[in-house]
Short mmCIF file of C-alpha atoms in Angstrom, two decimals:
data_model
loop_
_atom_site.label_atom_id
_atom_site.label_comp_id
_atom_site.label_asym_id
_atom_site.label_seq_id
_atom_site.Cartn_x
_atom_site.Cartn_y
_atom_site.Cartn_z
CA UNK A 17 0.00 0.00 0.00
CA UNK A 18 1.28 3.44 -0.88
CA UNK A 19 1.37 5.72 2.16
CA UNK A 20 0.66 9.44 1.79
CA UNK A 21 2.01 12.13 4.07
CA UNK A 22 1.30 15.79 4.71
CA UNK A 23 4.03 18.12 3.48
CA UNK A 24 3.80 20.10 6.69
CA UNK A 25 4.87 17.03 8.64
CA UNK A 26 8.11 16.61 6.69
CA UNK A 27 10.40 18.30 9.20
CA UNK A 28 8.83 16.50 12.16
CA UNK A 29 8.95 13.13 10.45
CA UNK A 30 12.51 13.68 9.28
CA UNK A 31 13.63 14.46 12.82
CA UNK A 32 11.75 11.43 14.14
CA UNK A 33 13.37 9.14 11.60
CA UNK A 34 16.78 10.51 12.45
CA UNK A 35 16.16 9.71 16.11
CA UNK A 36 14.91 6.26 15.18
CA UNK A 37 18.05 5.58 13.14
CA UNK A 38 20.13 6.02 16.29
CA UNK A 39 17.96 3.69 18.36
CA UNK A 40 18.82 0.04 18.88
CA UNK A 41 16.26 -2.44 17.62
CA UNK A 42 13.82 -3.90 20.09
CA UNK A 43 15.41 -6.87 21.85
CA UNK A 44 13.46 -10.11 21.51
CA UNK A 45 13.94 -13.68 22.61
CA UNK A 46 13.75 -14.95 19.05
CA UNK A 47 15.53 -12.49 16.73
CA UNK A 48 18.68 -10.42 17.05
CA UNK A 49 19.36 -7.30 15.03
CA UNK A 50 22.55 -7.63 12.97
CA UNK A 51 22.59 -4.39 10.99
CA UNK A 52 21.10 -2.08 8.38
CA UNK A 53 22.32 -0.73 5.06
CA UNK A 54 21.12 2.62 3.78
CA UNK A 55 20.55 2.37 0.03
CA UNK A 56 20.86 5.83 -1.47
CA UNK A 57 18.82 6.84 -4.52
CA UNK A 58 21.96 7.47 -6.54
CA UNK A 59 22.72 3.75 -6.18
CA UNK A 60 19.37 2.38 -7.37
CA UNK A 61 17.56 5.33 -9.13
CA UNK A 62 14.15 3.94 -8.15
CA UNK A 63 12.48 3.79 -4.73
CA UNK A 64 9.21 2.31 -3.56
CA UNK A 65 10.67 -1.16 -2.97
CA UNK A 66 7.95 -3.57 -1.89
CA UNK A 67 9.08 -7.15 -2.54
CA UNK A 68 12.39 -8.94 -1.94
CA UNK A 69 14.07 -12.27 -2.58
CA UNK A 70 17.62 -13.11 -1.44
CA UNK A 71 19.70 -15.98 -2.83
CA UNK A 72 20.39 -19.04 -0.70
CA UNK A 73 23.91 -17.84 0.07
CA UNK A 74 22.89 -14.26 0.84
CA UNK A 75 25.00 -12.70 -1.91
CA UNK A 76 22.37 -11.78 -4.52
CA UNK A 77 18.92 -10.19 -4.41
CA UNK A 78 15.86 -9.46 -6.53
CA UNK A 79 13.45 -6.68 -5.62
CA UNK A 80 10.43 -4.96 -7.16
CA UNK A 81 9.07 -1.45 -6.88
CA UNK A 82 5.44 -0.42 -6.69
CA UNK A 83 5.88 1.30 -10.04
CA UNK A 84 6.39 -1.90 -11.98
CA UNK A 85 10.19 -2.29 -11.99
CA UNK A 86 12.21 -5.40 -11.15
CA UNK A 87 15.82 -4.98 -10.04
CA UNK A 88 18.50 -7.61 -9.56
CA UNK A 89 21.76 -7.08 -7.78
CA UNK A 90 24.48 -8.32 -5.46
CA UNK A 91 25.33 -7.77 -1.80
CA UNK A 92 28.81 -7.21 -0.42
CA UNK A 93 29.23 -8.42 3.12
CA UNK A 94 31.83 -8.04 5.86
CA UNK A 95 33.62 -11.08 7.27
CA UNK A 96 30.98 -11.34 10.00
CA UNK A 97 28.17 -11.35 7.44
CA UNK A 98 26.98 -7.77 7.92
CA UNK A 99 25.77 -5.94 4.83
CA UNK A 100 28.30 -3.46 3.46
CA UNK A 101 26.96 -2.55 0.00
CA UNK A 102 24.24 -3.36 -2.54
CA UNK A 103 24.90 -3.07 -6.28
CA UNK A 104 22.26 -3.17 -9.00
CA UNK A 105 23.16 -5.40 -11.95
CA UNK A 106 19.92 -4.99 -13.92
CA UNK A 107 16.76 -2.89 -13.78
CA UNK A 108 13.87 -3.71 -16.08
CA UNK A 109 10.15 -2.91 -16.33
CA UNK A 110 7.63 -5.65 -15.71
CA UNK A 111 5.75 -6.26 -18.95
CA UNK A 112 2.06 -6.78 -19.59
CA UNK A 113 0.41 -9.50 -21.65
CA UNK A 114 1.22 -7.63 -24.86
CA UNK A 115 4.88 -7.26 -23.93
CA UNK A 116 4.65 -3.55 -23.04
CA UNK A 117 5.84 -2.08 -19.71
CA UNK A 118 3.07 -1.98 -17.12
CA UNK A 119 1.99 1.59 -16.37
CA UNK A 120 -0.28 3.61 -14.08
CA UNK A 121 -2.62 1.54 -11.88
CA UNK A 122 -1.51 -1.69 -13.57
CA UNK A 123 2.04 -1.11 -12.30
CA UNK A 124 1.38 -1.35 -8.54
CA UNK A 125 3.52 -4.46 -7.98
CA UNK A 126 3.85 -5.43 -4.31
CA UNK A 127 4.61 -9.10 -3.59
CA UNK A 128 7.46 -11.13 -5.09
CA UNK A 129 8.32 -14.85 -5.16
CA UNK A 130 10.93 -16.63 -7.28
CA UNK A 131 10.49 -20.11 -8.69
CA UNK A 132 13.40 -22.57 -8.98
CA UNK A 133 13.49 -22.00 -12.76
CA UNK A 134 13.94 -18.25 -12.28
CA UNK A 135 10.31 -17.30 -12.91
CA UNK A 136 9.34 -14.15 -11.01
CA UNK A 137 5.83 -14.30 -9.59
CA UNK A 138 4.36 -10.90 -8.71
CA UNK A 139 1.19 -9.84 -6.92
CA UNK A 140 -0.36 -6.50 -7.82
CA UNK A 141 -2.48 -4.32 -5.58
CA UNK A 142 -4.46 -1.76 -7.59
CA UNK A 143 -5.78 -4.27 -10.13
CA UNK A 144 -5.80 -7.32 -7.85
CA UNK A 145 -3.97 -10.08 -9.68
CA UNK A 146 -0.95 -12.40 -9.77
CA UNK A 147 1.23 -12.72 -12.87
CA UNK A 148 4.20 -14.93 -13.73
CA UNK A 149 7.26 -13.52 -15.52
CA UNK A 150 9.36 -16.40 -16.93
CA UNK A 151 13.05 -15.77 -17.76
CA UNK A 152 12.14 -16.44 -21.38
CA UNK A 153 8.72 -16.10 -22.94
CA UNK A 154 5.64 -13.95 -22.41
CA UNK A 155 4.01 -12.84 -19.17
CA UNK A 156 1.44 -15.33 -17.88
CA UNK A 157 -1.71 -14.32 -15.94
CA UNK A 158 -2.43 -16.66 -13.01
CA UNK A 159 -5.69 -15.00 -11.96
CA UNK A 160 -8.59 -13.00 -13.35
CA UNK A 161 -11.10 -10.47 -12.03
CA UNK A 162 -13.13 -13.20 -10.32
CA UNK A 163 -10.24 -14.61 -8.29
CA UNK A 164 -10.02 -11.95 -5.57
CA UNK A 165 -13.44 -10.31 -5.21
CA UNK A 166 -14.38 -7.45 -2.88
CA UNK A 167 -10.86 -6.41 -1.95
CA UNK A 168 -10.21 -2.85 -0.80
CA UNK A 169 -8.42 -0.44 -3.11
CA UNK A 170 -4.77 0.10 -2.14
CA UNK A 171 -5.07 -2.62 0.52
CA UNK A 172 -5.02 -5.95 -1.27
CA UNK A 173 -2.24 -8.32 -2.38
CA UNK A 174 0.88 -6.98 -0.66
CA UNK A 175 2.38 -10.43 -0.04
CA UNK A 176 3.44 -13.41 -2.12
CA UNK A 177 5.33 -16.56 -1.12
CA UNK A 178 6.14 -19.89 -2.78
CA UNK A 179 6.48 -23.23 -0.99
CA UNK A 180 8.68 -26.22 -1.85
CA UNK A 181 5.92 -27.64 -4.02
CA UNK A 182 5.72 -24.52 -6.18
CA UNK A 183 2.39 -23.39 -4.72
CA UNK A 184 1.87 -19.64 -4.32
CA UNK A 185 0.35 -18.01 -1.23
CA UNK A 186 -1.00 -14.48 -0.95
CA UNK A 187 -3.23 -12.52 1.42
CA UNK A 188 -4.71 -9.03 1.48
CA UNK A 189 -3.28 -6.22 3.56
CA UNK A 190 -6.66 -5.67 5.22
CA UNK A 191 -9.28 -8.18 6.32
CA UNK A 192 -12.18 -5.72 6.64
CA UNK A 193 -12.46 -5.76 10.45
CA UNK A 194 -10.04 -5.76 13.39
CA UNK A 195 -11.61 -9.00 14.59
CA UNK A 196 -11.65 -10.72 11.19
CA UNK A 197 -8.75 -13.04 10.23
CA UNK A 198 -6.82 -12.55 7.00
CA UNK A 199 -7.87 -15.00 4.27
CA UNK A 200 -4.96 -16.83 2.64
CA UNK A 201 -5.25 -17.69 -1.05
CA UNK A 202 -3.23 -20.51 -2.60
CA UNK A 203 -2.45 -21.22 -6.25
CA UNK A 204 -1.64 -24.81 -7.29
CA UNK A 205 0.36 -24.89 -10.55
CA UNK A 206 -0.61 -28.52 -11.16
CA UNK A 207 -4.29 -27.65 -11.54
CA UNK A 208 -4.15 -23.92 -12.25
CA UNK A 209 -6.72 -23.37 -9.49
CA UNK A 210 -6.91 -20.98 -6.56
CA UNK A 211 -8.28 -22.00 -3.17
CA UNK A 212 -8.65 -20.37 0.24
CA UNK A 213 -7.31 -23.11 2.55
CA UNK A 214 -6.88 -21.24 5.84
CA UNK A 215 -6.83 -17.86 7.57
CA UNK A 216 -4.27 -16.03 9.71
CA UNK A 217 -5.38 -14.36 12.91
CA UNK A 218 -5.30 -10.58 12.92
CA UNK A 219 -3.36 -9.41 15.97
CA UNK A 220 -3.73 -5.74 16.89
CA UNK A 221 -3.25 -2.98 14.32
CA UNK A 222 -0.47 -4.67 12.37
CA UNK A 223 -1.15 -5.40 8.68
CA UNK A 224 0.68 -7.94 6.45
CA UNK A 225 3.03 -6.47 3.84
CA UNK A 226 5.50 -9.27 3.06
CA UNK A 227 5.82 -13.06 3.30
CA UNK A 228 8.29 -15.83 2.58
CA UNK A 229 8.72 -19.53 3.24
CA UNK A 230 11.92 -20.17 5.15
CA UNK A 231 14.35 -23.06 4.69
CA UNK A 232 12.67 -24.66 7.72
CA UNK A 233 9.36 -24.85 5.83
CA UNK A 234 7.63 -22.25 8.03
CA UNK A 235 5.73 -19.29 6.63
CA UNK A 236 7.21 -15.97 7.78
CA UNK A 237 4.94 -12.93 7.75
CA UNK A 238 6.16 -9.32 7.82
CA UNK A 239 3.61 -6.88 9.22
CA UNK A 240 3.49 -3.11 9.57
CA UNK A 241 1.76 -0.66 11.88
CA UNK A 242 1.61 3.04 10.90
CA UNK A 243 1.12 5.61 13.66
CA UNK A 244 0.84 8.73 11.47
CA UNK A 245 4.50 9.68 11.05
CA UNK A 246 6.34 6.47 11.87
CA UNK A 247 6.25 2.71 11.43
CA UNK A 248 6.49 -0.33 13.64
CA UNK A 249 7.42 -3.71 12.17
CA UNK A 250 6.64 -7.24 13.26
CA UNK A 251 7.62 -10.68 11.95
CA UNK A 252 5.58 -13.79 12.76
CA UNK A 253 6.55 -17.40 12.07
CA UNK A 254 3.68 -19.75 11.26
CA UNK A 255 4.00 -23.52 11.24
CA UNK A 256 1.68 -25.16 8.73
CA UNK A 257 0.42 -28.73 8.68
CA UNK A 258 -1.71 -29.33 5.64
CA UNK A 259 -4.37 -26.63 5.58
CA UNK A 260 -3.95 -25.61 9.21
CA UNK A 261 -1.76 -23.17 11.15
CA UNK A 262 -0.54 -25.19 14.11
CA UNK A 263 1.82 -22.66 15.66
CA UNK A 264 2.00 -18.86 15.45
CA UNK A 265 4.85 -17.05 17.18
CA UNK A 266 6.14 -13.50 17.08
CA UNK A 267 9.87 -13.40 16.32
CA UNK A 268 10.29 -9.65 16.16
CA UNK A 269 8.34 -6.53 17.12
CA UNK A 270 10.02 -3.14 16.89
CA UNK A 271 9.26 0.21 18.47
CA UNK A 272 8.24 3.10 16.24
CA UNK A 273 11.09 4.89 14.41
CA UNK A 274 13.54 2.00 14.65
CA UNK A 275 13.34 1.19 10.93
CA UNK A 276 11.72 2.64 7.85
CA UNK A 277 8.62 1.34 6.08
CA UNK A 278 9.69 -2.31 5.82
CA UNK A 279 7.65 -4.10 3.14
CA UNK A 280 9.78 -6.83 1.54
CA UNK A 281 10.95 -9.96 3.38
CA UNK A 282 13.28 -12.80 2.43
CA UNK A 283 14.23 -15.69 4.73
CA UNK A 284 17.42 -17.72 4.20
CA UNK A 285 20.08 -19.69 6.07
CA UNK A 286 23.68 -18.47 6.40
CA UNK A 287 26.86 -20.55 6.48
CA UNK A 288 26.56 -21.07 10.24
CA UNK A 289 23.15 -22.68 9.80
CA UNK A 290 21.35 -19.66 11.27
CA UNK A 291 18.15 -18.37 9.67
CA UNK A 292 18.33 -14.73 8.65
CA UNK A 293 15.54 -12.27 7.95
CA UNK A 294 16.41 -9.70 5.29
CA UNK A 295 13.96 -6.87 4.73
CA UNK A 296 13.76 -3.82 2.47
CA UNK A 297 11.89 -0.58 3.05
CA UNK A 298 9.55 1.34 0.77
CA UNK A 299 10.34 5.07 0.88
CA UNK A 300 7.03 5.95 -0.82
CA UNK A 301 9.07 8.20 -3.13
CA UNK A 302 9.37 10.74 -0.31
CA UNK A 303 12.66 12.49 0.35
CA UNK A 304 12.31 12.29 4.13
CA UNK A 305 11.88 8.51 4.13
CA UNK A 306 14.79 6.15 3.67
CA UNK A 307 15.41 3.06 1.58
CA UNK A 308 17.28 0.49 3.64
CA UNK A 309 18.01 -3.19 3.93
CA UNK A 310 17.56 -4.51 7.47
CA UNK A 311 18.70 -7.90 8.78
CA UNK A 312 17.96 -9.98 11.84
CA UNK A 313 19.26 -13.37 12.92
CA UNK A 314 16.70 -15.86 14.26
CA UNK A 315 17.92 -17.33 17.53
CA UNK A 316 15.92 -20.58 17.33
#
């Protein structure tokens, strides 16, 4: 979801973000903050990053913007694994079914998942849909107007994740009521059908903005809470058995101002066998918001 801000709040928000940058991340029993990397506009020439995938070894990344661009690049890390730099190796527009770059409302790409063959699967928010972008060949629609009915404008398919069986999972940013769970939609490539196998409990004012299946098979959910000038972030780990959520735990919950508007999440395992959470922030194309990569290490 694109966030809008009052111009008169720029100075206040900028000061608040500067204070937040100096704060340590909220300590938790499950996740430890390992560092952040500011990604300046001169290094990526885009902004609005909403989806993220990191390679199994943590050295390469793919990200999308909510203006229909897909960027690929590499990370440089210190000896202890901390992020030092991010370099873009390619930046291309996502293309529609006629092969033309997506534009205007059709370009609001939010969720990203990568298949083992390199296919990029993308969920879009304004015109609620999921498309597949193979490395070679035309764009493939995986849904139509009937697939996701009655979703709110600017509050729909922010998340996309792919499991080991190649099935895609997505859920809307809003459920309609504070007491209503989020419906999870699943696409099975073997049948080409969508189903709604389970829901995820809505906890407080946090809303889902990113998701990924970890190497442990769990579904990790990145959520955001917006207070008016600042963001809080939360990551939940959900254990799935068939069509049921059997365990739901909060790994991370930050205070306001600690990070930017984190929207993209990728979960991977480093050389020590530790699961890492890598996230990217959406600056909403505002000069007083920052684009950053943020990483946490999962303790257990």
